[in-house]
Short mmCIF file of C-alpha atoms in Angstrom, two decimals:
data_model
loop_
_atom_site.label_atom_id
_atom_site.label_comp_id
_atom_site.label_asym_id
_atom_site.label_seq_id
_atom_site.Cartn_x
_atom_site.Cartn_y
_atom_site.Cartn_z
CA UNK A 187 0.00 0.00 0.00
CA UNK A 188 1.50 3.30 -1.07
CA UNK A 189 0.48 6.75 0.17
CA UNK A 190 1.91 10.25 -0.04
CA UNK A 191 4.73 10.46 -2.56
CA UNK A 192 4.29 6.77 -3.37
CA UNK A 193 0.87 7.09 -5.01
CA UNK A 194 2.27 7.88 -8.45
CA UNK A 195 3.41 4.83 -10.41
CA UNK A 196 5.66 7.17 -12.43
CA UNK A 197 7.55 8.06 -9.22
CA UNK A 198 7.96 4.40 -8.39
CA UNK A 199 9.33 3.72 -11.88
CA UNK A 200 11.51 6.80 -12.44
CA UNK A 201 12.93 7.57 -8.99
CA UNK A 202 12.91 4.19 -7.31
CA UNK A 203 13.40 2.02 -10.40
CA UNK A 204 10.52 -0.18 -9.34
CA UNK A 205 8.22 -1.67 -11.96
CA UNK A 206 4.85 -2.53 -10.42
CA UNK A 207 3.22 -5.66 -11.83
CA UNK A 208 -0.15 -4.07 -11.17
CA UNK A 209 -1.62 -1.15 -9.21
CA UNK A 210 -5.04 0.19 -8.30
CA UNK A 211 -6.57 2.87 -6.10
CA UNK A 212 -7.19 1.58 -2.59
CA UNK A 213 -8.46 2.57 0.84
CA UNK A 214 -6.87 1.47 4.11
CA UNK A 215 -9.72 1.38 6.66
CA UNK A 216 -9.31 2.20 10.34
CA UNK A 217 -6.04 4.10 9.78
CA UNK A 218 -5.26 7.78 9.45
CA UNK A 219 -2.51 9.87 7.91
CA UNK A 220 -0.40 11.89 10.35
CA UNK A 221 2.19 14.56 9.61
CA UNK A 222 3.12 15.32 13.20
CA UNK A 223 6.17 13.09 13.52
CA UNK A 224 4.26 10.77 15.83
CA UNK A 225 6.74 7.98 15.10
CA UNK A 226 9.55 10.20 16.44
CA UNK A 227 11.46 9.76 13.19
CA UNK A 228 14.78 11.60 13.15
CA UNK A 229 15.71 10.46 9.65
CA UNK A 230 12.78 12.19 7.96
CA UNK A 231 11.02 14.37 10.57
CA UNK A 232 8.46 15.87 8.15
CA UNK A 233 7.36 12.52 6.78
CA UNK A 234 3.80 11.27 6.75
CA UNK A 235 2.82 8.29 8.86
CA UNK A 236 -0.10 5.89 8.71
CA UNK A 237 -1.31 5.06 12.19
CA UNK A 238 -4.23 2.98 13.51
CA UNK A 239 -7.44 4.93 14.14
CA UNK A 240 -10.48 4.11 16.22
CA UNK A 241 -12.52 6.85 14.56
CA UNK A 242 -13.55 5.03 11.36
CA UNK A 243 -11.00 7.05 9.39
CA UNK A 244 -9.42 5.84 6.14
CA UNK A 245 -6.25 6.51 4.18
CA UNK A 246 -6.47 6.76 0.40
CA UNK A 247 -3.56 5.40 -1.57
CA UNK A 248 -2.48 2.85 -4.14
CA UNK A 249 -2.24 -0.90 -3.73
CA UNK A 250 0.76 -2.22 -5.66
CA UNK A 251 1.57 -5.76 -6.72
CA UNK A 252 5.37 -6.04 -6.72
CA UNK A 253 7.96 -8.69 -7.34
CA UNK A 254 9.93 -9.81 -4.28
CA UNK A 255 12.97 -7.86 -5.53
CA UNK A 256 10.97 -4.67 -6.04
CA UNK A 257 9.35 -5.07 -2.61
CA UNK A 258 12.85 -5.21 -1.11
CA UNK A 259 13.79 -2.06 -3.08
CA UNK A 260 10.83 -0.21 -1.56
CA UNK A 261 12.10 -1.11 1.90
CA UNK A 262 15.61 0.08 1.06
CA UNK A 263 14.42 3.39 -0.40
CA UNK A 264 12.05 4.01 2.52
CA UNK A 265 14.61 3.37 5.25
CA UNK A 266 13.38 -0.02 6.51
CA UNK A 267 14.31 -1.08 9.20
CA UNK A 268 16.12 2.06 10.42
CA UNK A 269 13.46 4.73 9.92
CA UNK A 270 10.36 2.63 9.32
CA UNK A 271 8.99 -0.85 9.98
CA UNK A 272 6.77 -3.05 7.84
CA UNK A 273 3.38 -3.72 9.40
CA UNK A 274 0.78 -6.17 8.17
CA UNK A 275 -2.63 -4.49 8.02
#
């Protein structure tokens, strides 16, 4: 699931050199987008975060189908595991 700067497939292809197998608009229910640095991220303090919500909020984004290699590239370009963690939703 991509949100923020990762919603454009052209960004994924041009800047990250990732070629999605497929992609579609998607909604992540019971989560919300935060810009307040709630994850206390020192690597990218102005970054957006997706956090659980109990207020029936949703996050709009893009659901990508990626190869295993491209999925690993996303983690590397996003700072996993140093700045971010993967979380199954």
